[in-house]
Coordinates of C-alpha atoms in Angstrom, one line a residue:
X13 CA 0.0 0.0 0.0
X14 CA 2.7 2.4 0.9
X15 CA 4.8 1.3 -2.1
X16 CA 2.0 2.1 -4.6
X17 CA 1.7 5.6 -3.1
X18 CA 5.4 6.3 -3.6
X19 CA 5.3 5.1 -7.2
X20 CA 2.2 7.2 -7.9
X21 CA 3.8 10.3 -6.5
X22 CA 6.9 9.9 -8.7
X23 CA 5.1 9.1 -11.9
X24 CA 4.5 12.8 -12.9
X25 CA 8.2 13.5 -12.2
X26 CA 9.3 10.7 -14.4
X27 CA 7.0 11.8 -17.2
X28 CA 8.4 15.3 -17.0
X29 CA 11.9 14.1 -17.2
X30 CA 11.1 12.0 -20.3
X31 CA 9.4 15.0 -22.0
X32 CA 12.3 17.3 -21.2
X33 CA 14.8 14.7 -22.6
X34 CA 12.9 14.5 -25.8
X35 CA 12.9 18.3 -26.2
X36 CA 16.6 18.4 -25.6
X37 CA 17.3 15.7 -28.1
X38 CA 15.1 17.4 -30.8
X39 CA 16.9 20.7 -30.2
X40 CA 20.3 19.0 -30.4
X41 CA 19.4 17.3 -33.7
X42 CA 18.0 20.6 -35.1
X43 CA 21.2 22.5 -34.4
X44 CA 23.8 19.9 -35.3
X45 CA 21.9 18.0 -38.0
X46 CA 19.9 20.6 -39.8
X47 CA 19.3 18.3 -42.8
X48 CA 17.0 16.2 -40.6
X49 CA 15.0 19.1 -39.5
X50 CA 14.6 20.4 -43.0
X51 CA 13.5 17.0 -44.1
X52 CA 10.7 17.2 -41.5
X53 CA 9.8 20.9 -42.2
X54 CA 10.9 21.9 -45.8
X55 CA 11.3 25.6 -46.4
X56 CA 9.9 27.3 -49.5
X57 CA 11.8 30.1 -51.2
X58 CA 10.1 33.4 -51.0
X59 CA 10.0 35.0 -54.4
X60 CA 10.0 38.8 -54.4
X61 CA 8.9 41.2 -57.1
X62 CA 11.8 43.6 -57.6
X63 CA 11.2 47.3 -58.2
X64 CA 12.1 48.8 -61.5
X65 CA 14.7 51.5 -60.7
X66 CA 16.0 54.5 -62.6
X67 CA 13.0 55.2 -64.7
X68 CA 14.7 58.6 -64.9
X69 CA 18.3 59.3 -63.9
X70 CA 17.5 62.5 -61.9
X71 CA 14.7 64.0 -59.9
X72 CA 14.4 66.7 -62.5
X73 CA 14.8 66.2 -66.3
X74 CA 15.4 69.7 -67.7
X75 CA 12.8 71.8 -66.0
X76 CA 10.1 69.3 -65.1
X77 CA 10.2 67.0 -62.1
X78 CA 10.3 63.2 -62.6
X79 CA 8.9 60.3 -60.6
X80 CA 12.5 59.5 -59.6
X81 CA 12.8 60.2 -55.9
X82 CA 15.7 60.4 -53.4
X83 CA 16.7 57.3 -51.5
X84 CA 16.3 57.3 -47.7
X85 CA 18.9 59.5 -45.9
X86 CA 20.4 60.6 -49.2
X87 CA 21.0 64.3 -50.1
X88 CA 21.0 65.5 -53.7
X89 CA 22.4 68.8 -54.6
X90 CA 21.5 70.3 -58.0
X91 CA 22.8 73.2 -60.0
X92 CA 20.7 74.3 -63.0
X93 CA 21.8 76.8 -65.7
X94 CA 19.9 78.1 -68.7
X95 CA 21.7 80.7 -70.8
X96 CA 20.5 83.2 -73.4
X97 CA 19.2 82.4 -76.9
X98 CA 21.7 80.7 -79.2
X99 CA 20.7 82.9 -82.2
X100 CA 22.8 85.7 -80.7
X101 CA 25.6 84.1 -82.7
X102 CA 29.3 84.3 -82.0
X103 CA 29.0 87.9 -80.9
X104 CA 26.9 86.8 -77.9
X105 CA 28.9 83.5 -77.7
X106 CA 25.7 81.7 -78.6
X107 CA 23.9 83.0 -75.6
X108 CA 26.5 82.4 -72.9
X109 CA 27.3 86.1 -72.7
X110 CA 23.7 86.9 -71.8
X111 CA 23.9 85.4 -68.4
X112 CA 22.1 82.4 -67.0
X113 CA 19.1 81.8 -64.9
X114 CA 20.5 79.6 -62.2
X115 CA 18.8 77.5 -59.6
X116 CA 20.6 75.9 -56.7
X117 CA 18.7 73.2 -54.9
X118 CA 18.9 70.6 -52.2
X119 CA 16.6 67.5 -51.8
X120 CA 16.6 65.0 -48.9
X121 CA 15.1 61.6 -48.8
X122 CA 13.1 61.1 -45.6
X123 CA 12.5 57.5 -46.9
X124 CA 12.6 55.8 -50.2
X125 CA 9.2 57.3 -51.2
X126 CA 9.1 60.8 -49.6
X127 CA 11.5 63.7 -50.1
X128 CA 11.7 67.4 -49.3
X129 CA 13.5 70.1 -51.2
X130 CA 14.6 73.7 -51.1
X131 CA 16.0 75.9 -53.9
X132 CA 16.6 79.4 -55.2
X133 CA 16.3 80.7 -58.7
X134 CA 18.0 83.8 -60.0
X135 CA 15.0 85.2 -61.9
X136 CA 12.6 87.0 -59.6
X137 CA 14.8 85.7 -56.8
X138 CA 12.4 82.9 -56.3
X139 CA 12.9 80.5 -53.3
X140 CA 10.9 77.3 -53.7
X141 CA 10.0 74.7 -51.2
X142 CA 8.9 71.3 -52.6
X143 CA 7.9 67.8 -51.6
X144 CA 7.5 64.7 -53.6
X145 CA 5.8 61.4 -52.6
X146 CA 5.7 58.1 -54.5
X147 CA 2.5 56.1 -54.1
X148 CA 3.2 53.3 -56.5
X149 CA 6.5 51.8 -57.8
X150 CA 6.7 49.8 -61.0
X151 CA 7.9 46.2 -60.5
X152 CA 9.5 43.8 -62.9
X153 CA 6.4 41.6 -63.0
X154 CA 4.2 44.6 -63.6
X155 CA 2.3 44.6 -60.2
X156 CA 1.9 47.6 -60.3
X157 CA 2.8 48.4 -63.9
X158 CA 3.5 52.1 -63.3
X159 CA 5.1 54.6 -61.0
X160 CA 2.7 57.1 -59.5
X161 CA 4.0 60.2 -57.6
X162 CA 2.9 63.6 -56.7
X163 CA 4.7 66.9 -56.2
X164 CA 3.7 70.0 -54.4
X165 CA 5.7 73.2 -54.5
X166 CA 5.5 76.7 -53.2
X167 CA 7.5 79.6 -54.7
X168 CA 8.3 82.8 -52.9
X169 CA 9.5 85.8 -54.9
X170 CA 12.1 87.6 -52.8
X171 CA 12.7 90.4 -55.4
X172 CA 13.2 93.7 -53.5
X173 CA 11.6 97.0 -54.5
X174 CA 8.4 95.4 -56.0
X175 CA 6.2 96.8 -53.3
X176 CA 4.4 93.5 -52.7
X177 CA 2.9 92.1 -49.6
X178 CA 4.3 88.7 -48.6
X179 CA 1.1 86.9 -49.7
X180 CA 1.4 88.5 -53.1
X181 CA 4.8 86.9 -53.6
X182 CA 3.5 83.3 -53.4
X183 CA 2.8 80.8 -56.1
X184 CA 1.8 77.2 -55.8
X185 CA 2.1 74.0 -57.9
X186 CA 0.5 70.6 -57.7
X187 CA 1.6 67.9 -60.1
X188 CA 0.6 64.2 -60.5
X189 CA 3.2 62.1 -62.3
X190 CA 2.5 58.8 -64.0
X191 CA 5.5 57.0 -65.5
X192 CA 6.4 53.6 -67.0
X193 CA 9.7 52.0 -68.2
X194 CA 9.7 49.9 -71.3
X195 CA 13.1 48.2 -71.3
X196 CA 15.4 51.2 -72.2
X197 CA 12.6 53.7 -72.8
X198 CA 10.9 55.6 -70.0
X199 CA 7.8 57.8 -70.4
X200 CA 5.9 60.1 -68.1
X201 CA 2.8 62.2 -68.1
X202 CA 2.4 64.9 -65.5
X203 CA -0.8 66.9 -65.3
X204 CA -0.3 70.0 -63.2
X205 CA -2.0 73.1 -61.9
X206 CA -0.5 76.3 -60.6
X207 CA -1.8 79.4 -58.9
X208 CA -0.2 82.8 -58.4
X209 CA -1.5 84.9 -55.6
X210 CA -0.7 88.1 -57.5
X211 CA -0.8 87.9 -61.3
X212 CA 0.3 91.3 -62.8
X213 CA -1.6 92.9 -65.6
X214 CA -3.6 90.5 -67.7
X215 CA -1.7 87.4 -66.4
X216 CA -3.7 84.4 -65.4
X217 CA -3.9 83.4 -61.7
X218 CA -4.6 79.8 -62.6
X219 CA -2.5 77.9 -65.1
X220 CA -2.9 74.3 -66.2
X221 CA -0.6 72.1 -68.2
X222 CA 0.6 68.5 -68.8
X223 CA 4.2 67.6 -68.8
X224 CA 5.3 64.9 -71.3
X225 CA 8.7 63.4 -70.7
X226 CA 10.7 60.6 -72.3
X227 CA 14.1 59.1 -71.7
X228 CA 16.0 56.5 -73.8
X229 CA 19.1 54.8 -72.4
X230 CA 21.7 54.5 -75.1
X231 CA 24.2 52.8 -72.7
X232 CA 24.6 52.5 -69.0
X233 CA 26.3 55.9 -69.1
X234 CA 24.5 57.9 -71.7
X235 CA 20.8 58.6 -72.3
X236 CA 18.7 61.0 -74.4
X237 CA 15.7 62.7 -72.9
X238 CA 13.1 65.2 -74.0
X239 CA 10.2 67.2 -72.4
X240 CA 7.2 69.1 -73.6
X241 CA 5.0 71.3 -71.4
X242 CA 1.8 72.6 -73.2
X243 CA -0.4 75.0 -71.3
X244 CA -4.1 73.9 -71.4
X245 CA -6.8 76.5 -71.5
X246 CA -6.2 80.2 -70.9
X247 CA -2.6 81.2 -71.0
X248 CA -0.6 84.4 -70.4
X249 CA -0.5 86.7 -73.4
X250 CA 2.6 86.1 -75.6
X251 CA 3.6 82.8 -74.0
X252 CA 4.4 79.6 -75.8
X253 CA 4.6 75.9 -74.9
X254 CA 8.0 74.9 -73.6
X255 CA 10.2 72.1 -75.0
X256 CA 13.7 70.8 -74.6
X257 CA 16.0 67.9 -75.4
X258 CA 18.9 66.7 -73.3
X259 CA 21.9 64.4 -73.2
X260 CA 22.2 62.7 -69.8
X261 CA 25.7 61.5 -68.6
X262 CA 25.9 59.2 -65.5
X263 CA 29.4 59.3 -64.0
X264 CA 28.5 57.2 -60.9
X265 CA 28.3 60.0 -58.4
X266 CA 27.0 62.7 -60.7
X267 CA 24.4 63.0 -63.4
X268 CA 25.1 65.7 -66.0
X269 CA 22.3 66.9 -68.2
X270 CA 23.4 69.0 -71.2
X271 CA 20.3 70.4 -73.0
X272 CA 18.8 72.8 -75.5
X273 CA 15.5 74.3 -74.3
X274 CA 13.1 77.1 -75.2
X275 CA 12.5 78.1 -71.6
X276 CA 15.0 79.9 -69.3
X277 CA 12.8 79.2 -66.2
X278 CA 13.3 76.2 -63.9
X279 CA 10.1 75.7 -61.9
X280 CA 7.0 74.4 -63.7
X281 CA 4.6 77.2 -62.7
X282 CA 7.1 79.8 -64.0
X283 CA 7.8 77.8 -67.1
X284 CA 4.0 77.9 -67.9
X285 CA 3.7 81.5 -66.9
X286 CA 6.8 83.0 -68.5
X287 CA 8.1 81.0 -71.5
X288 CA 7.8 83.1 -74.7
X289 CA 10.1 81.2 -77.0
X290 CA 9.2 78.5 -79.6
X291 CA 11.6 75.6 -79.8
X292 CA 10.8 74.5 -83.4
X293 CA 11.2 78.0 -84.7
X294 CA 14.8 78.1 -83.5
X295 CA 14.1 79.9 -80.2
X296 CA 16.4 77.8 -78.0
X297 CA 19.0 78.2 -75.5
X298 CA 21.9 76.1 -74.2
X299 CA 21.9 74.9 -70.6
X300 CA 23.1 72.2 -68.2
X301 CA 22.1 70.6 -64.9
X302 CA 24.4 68.9 -62.4
X303 CA 23.0 66.5 -59.8
X304 CA 25.2 65.1 -57.1
X305 CA 24.1 62.4 -54.5
X306 CA 25.5 62.2 -51.0
X307 CA 24.8 59.3 -48.6
X308 CA 24.3 60.5 -45.1

């Protein structure tokens, strides 16, 4: 009677030791004989749908923003120059003697889909603050098949002596960019709307346009690109649709863009509001952009 009670009290302990031993043995076999564990629980390869990168080589083509954004914690510096008309001939050194409208800019990637930028343009002493967000990224399998991004920008004219209130110096731009890459060819459509708080004379406060961009990669270092920005609806008197063509050169850390364009402006709302030259009639000017990326 006493003997049965002792055995009964020890039975749970024995069972616990057996279970613990089995767990230790299984763990030992899993660590030192992984093939056995894999035979029991085979692992399946996770196939990822890679993103299509470099639809465009820079955040800005000539004067129009692209869907290309700044990588997380990267800083891009840009220097944009557009000189005078080339029809000035050798006496004006094909427009280089006429001085350039220059924009100096910085853009920082908060993450791989969101960036903020700041720049200043010589004409009208415009300071612009911009943000760009990517909502969709094209993948190699086509899910989704496009890049979709939006850009918002505010321009502030700091030109002195104009007698304007601060609010009268402001302009705004909203652009939706849709792009797709076909092998070496990338194309983008960018409907946009702009508003000027103070439009002098008979100028339009609201301007609407659609940017058309294309880039073709010749090699891994050279690409041709073009852009066209027609104004839709009412436009400022005497203005014309802007157009430009460019040669892009990727040096690894820099992207150089050497171009001929009809517009000397750099921000989209000012291109729509102020371009008066016609590219196909020979009204073009030489210019170049330099983009440099720094990893922080």
